[in-house]
Tab-separated table of C-alpha atoms and ligand atoms in Angstrom:
chain	number	residue	atom	x	y	z
K	1	MET	CA	21.915	-16.949	-25.208
K	2	ILE	CA	19.563	-14.434	-23.665
K	3	ASP	CA	19.592	-10.635	-23.903
K	4	ASP	CA	22.409	-8.735	-22.243
K	5	ILE	CA	20.421	-8.210	-19.099
K	6	PHE	CA	23.553	-7.104	-17.234
K	7	CYS	CA	23.876	-3.932	-19.362
K	8	LYS	CA	20.193	-3.280	-18.654
K	9	ILE	CA	20.787	-3.717	-14.905
K	10	ILE	CA	23.779	-1.343	-14.971
K	11	LYS	CA	21.765	1.238	-16.955
K	12	GLY	CA	18.974	1.000	-14.368
K	13	GLU	CA	16.475	-0.500	-16.811
K	14	LEU	CA	16.200	-3.738	-14.793
K	15	LYS	CA	16.334	-4.226	-11.027
K	16	ALA	CA	18.929	-6.362	-9.279
K	17	GLU	CA	20.185	-6.736	-5.744
K	18	ALA	CA	23.669	-5.239	-5.770
K	19	VAL	CA	26.039	-5.969	-2.872
K	20	TYR	CA	28.962	-3.932	-4.237
K	21	LYS	CA	29.497	-1.221	-6.863
K	22	ASP	CA	32.468	0.784	-8.017
K	23	ALA	CA	33.325	2.599	-11.244
K	24	GLU	CA	34.411	-0.636	-12.942
K	25	PHE	CA	32.385	-3.457	-11.381
K	26	TRP	CA	28.985	-4.276	-9.979
K	27	VAL	CA	28.423	-7.358	-7.852
K	28	ILE	CA	24.839	-8.607	-7.781
K	29	LYS	CA	23.005	-11.568	-6.292
K	30	ASP	CA	22.276	-14.298	-8.837
K	31	ILE	CA	18.529	-14.586	-9.436
K	32	ASN	CA	18.783	-18.404	-9.370
K	33	PRO	CA	21.318	-19.138	-6.626
K	34	GLN	CA	23.167	-22.457	-6.718
K	35	ALA	CA	24.681	-22.025	-3.236
K	36	PRO	CA	23.856	-20.021	-0.082
K	37	VAL	CA	26.037	-17.259	-1.548
K	38	HIS	CA	25.891	-16.896	-5.344
K	39	LEU	CA	27.054	-13.562	-6.679
K	40	LEU	CA	27.944	-12.284	-10.133
K	41	ILE	CA	30.916	-9.961	-10.615
K	42	ILE	CA	30.039	-7.867	-13.667
K	43	PRO	CA	32.222	-5.261	-15.395
K	44	VAL	CA	30.434	-1.989	-16.149
K	45	LYS	CA	32.232	-1.917	-19.507
K	46	HIS	CA	30.489	-4.284	-21.894
K	47	PHE	CA	32.439	-7.131	-23.407
K	48	GLU	CA	31.151	-10.600	-24.053
K	49	SER	CA	34.100	-12.871	-23.476
K	50	ILE	CA	37.732	-13.043	-22.369
K	51	HIS	CA	38.620	-13.522	-26.049
K	52	GLU	CA	37.726	-9.860	-26.721
K	53	VAL	CA	40.034	-8.472	-24.047
K	54	THR	CA	43.068	-6.594	-25.375
K	55	ASP	CA	46.315	-5.833	-23.561
K	56	LYS	CA	44.905	-2.366	-22.831
K	57	ASP	CA	42.044	-3.841	-20.803
K	58	ALA	CA	43.791	-6.936	-19.451
K	59	SER	CA	44.141	-5.440	-15.976
K	60	LEU	CA	40.333	-5.308	-15.766
K	61	LEU	CA	40.262	-9.103	-15.554
K	62	GLY	CA	42.668	-9.055	-12.622
K	63	ARG	CA	40.675	-6.369	-10.882
K	64	GLY	CA	37.545	-8.492	-11.315
K	65	LEU	CA	39.255	-11.275	-9.338
K	66	MET	CA	40.303	-8.781	-6.666
K	67	VAL	CA	36.731	-7.461	-6.376
K	68	ALA	CA	35.487	-11.052	-6.032
K	69	ASP	CA	37.984	-11.743	-3.262
K	70	LYS	CA	37.152	-8.477	-1.470
K	71	VAL	CA	33.422	-9.215	-1.517
K	72	ALA	CA	34.050	-12.821	-0.383
K	73	HIS	CA	36.038	-11.539	2.597
K	74	ASP	CA	33.437	-8.854	3.350
K	75	LEU	CA	30.870	-11.674	3.542
K	76	ASP	CA	33.148	-13.726	5.847
K	77	LEU	CA	33.804	-16.398	3.235
K	78	GLY	CA	37.537	-15.745	3.334
K	79	ASP	CA	38.420	-18.368	5.956
K	80	LYS	CA	36.212	-21.201	4.687
K	81	GLY	CA	36.735	-20.488	1.003
K	82	TYR	CA	34.663	-19.949	-2.083
K	83	ARG	CA	34.570	-20.859	-5.768
K	84	LEU	CA	34.871	-18.609	-8.815
K	85	ILE	CA	33.511	-19.771	-12.178
K	86	ILE	CA	33.588	-18.207	-15.648
K	87	ASN	CA	31.395	-19.804	-18.300
K	88	GLU	CA	32.432	-19.175	-21.903
K	89	GLY	CA	30.471	-20.009	-25.047
K	90	GLU	CA	27.756	-22.552	-25.623
K	91	ASP	CA	29.667	-25.589	-24.377
K	92	GLY	CA	30.764	-23.581	-21.334
K	93	GLY	CA	27.135	-22.896	-20.502
K	94	LYS	CA	27.244	-19.130	-20.935
K	95	LEU	CA	23.720	-17.688	-20.988
K	96	VAL	CA	24.232	-13.944	-20.648
K	97	PRO	CA	26.508	-12.405	-23.320
K	98	HIS	CA	28.294	-10.022	-20.961
K	99	PHE	CA	31.473	-11.190	-19.218
K	100	HIS	CA	30.904	-12.110	-15.574
K	101	ILE	CA	32.431	-14.167	-12.810
K	102	HIS	CA	30.277	-16.372	-10.583
K	103	LEU	CA	31.202	-16.383	-6.889
K	104	LEU	CA	29.756	-19.326	-4.950
K	105	GLY	CA	30.142	-20.156	-1.295
K	106	GLY	CA	28.509	-20.491	2.077
K	107	LYS	CA	28.665	-24.307	2.080
K	108	LYS	CA	31.124	-27.059	1.185
K	109	LEU	CA	30.759	-27.167	-2.572
K	110	GLY	CA	32.440	-30.526	-3.132
K	111	PRO	CA	34.624	-31.638	-6.014
K	112	LYS	CA	32.010	-31.560	-8.782
K	113	ILE	CA	32.287	-28.733	-11.268
K	114	VAL	CA	29.237	-29.767	-13.290
K	115	LYS	CA	25.902	-31.254	-12.235
W	201	AMP	P1	26.037	-17.742	-17.274
W	201	AMP	O1	25.429	-19.075	-17.554
W	201	AMP	O2	27.465	-17.834	-16.816
W	201	AMP	O3	25.850	-16.770	-18.422
W	201	AMP	O4	25.262	-17.180	-16.023
W	201	AMP	C1	24.246	-16.229	-16.083
W	201	AMP	C2	23.670	-16.123	-14.697
W	201	AMP	O5	22.864	-14.954	-14.645
W	201	AMP	C3	22.784	-17.295	-14.294
W	201	AMP	O6	23.332	-17.911	-13.115
W	201	AMP	C4	21.420	-16.643	-14.023
W	201	AMP	O7	20.748	-17.226	-12.930
W	201	AMP	C5	21.811	-15.213	-13.756
W	201	AMP	N1	20.766	-14.234	-14.041
W	201	AMP	C6	19.938	-14.174	-15.120
W	201	AMP	N2	19.131	-13.110	-15.042
W	201	AMP	C7	19.453	-12.463	-13.903
W	201	AMP	C8	18.960	-11.285	-13.253
W	201	AMP	N3	17.970	-10.543	-13.783
W	201	AMP	N4	19.506	-10.926	-12.065
W	201	AMP	C9	20.488	-11.674	-11.517
W	201	AMP	N5	21.005	-12.787	-12.088
W	201	AMP	C10	20.488	-13.184	-13.258
């Protein structure tokens, strides 16, 4: 795990290239893109994993998917498609301890979900 750089980005302590912001979510370009489009959908409210989400905040997860889909359509990925990925825990490959959704697209990604 590395520091929660996403909280630092949202607080303005670190720079990132944001493509979308609202009161609940920021969408930034991944610093190490794995596809022509590789974005991270990040909730402003800090929580590390889905496991911490309570019923009170459950709708936030759904809104994260809606933000991802909106941004994908804004970037004209809607017709060709895109992939959303959530890494959880060490075996899941999570590096940044702040919940986020990867959005990948801009090419045919193929069937593989791991390298
Ligand atoms: P995960 O493995 O799901 O925790 O993914 C973390 C992602 O954050 C990786 O794809 C990194 O390339 C990306 N990342 C790390 N630091 C930054 C940063 N400063 N700005 C944008 N993306 C970052």
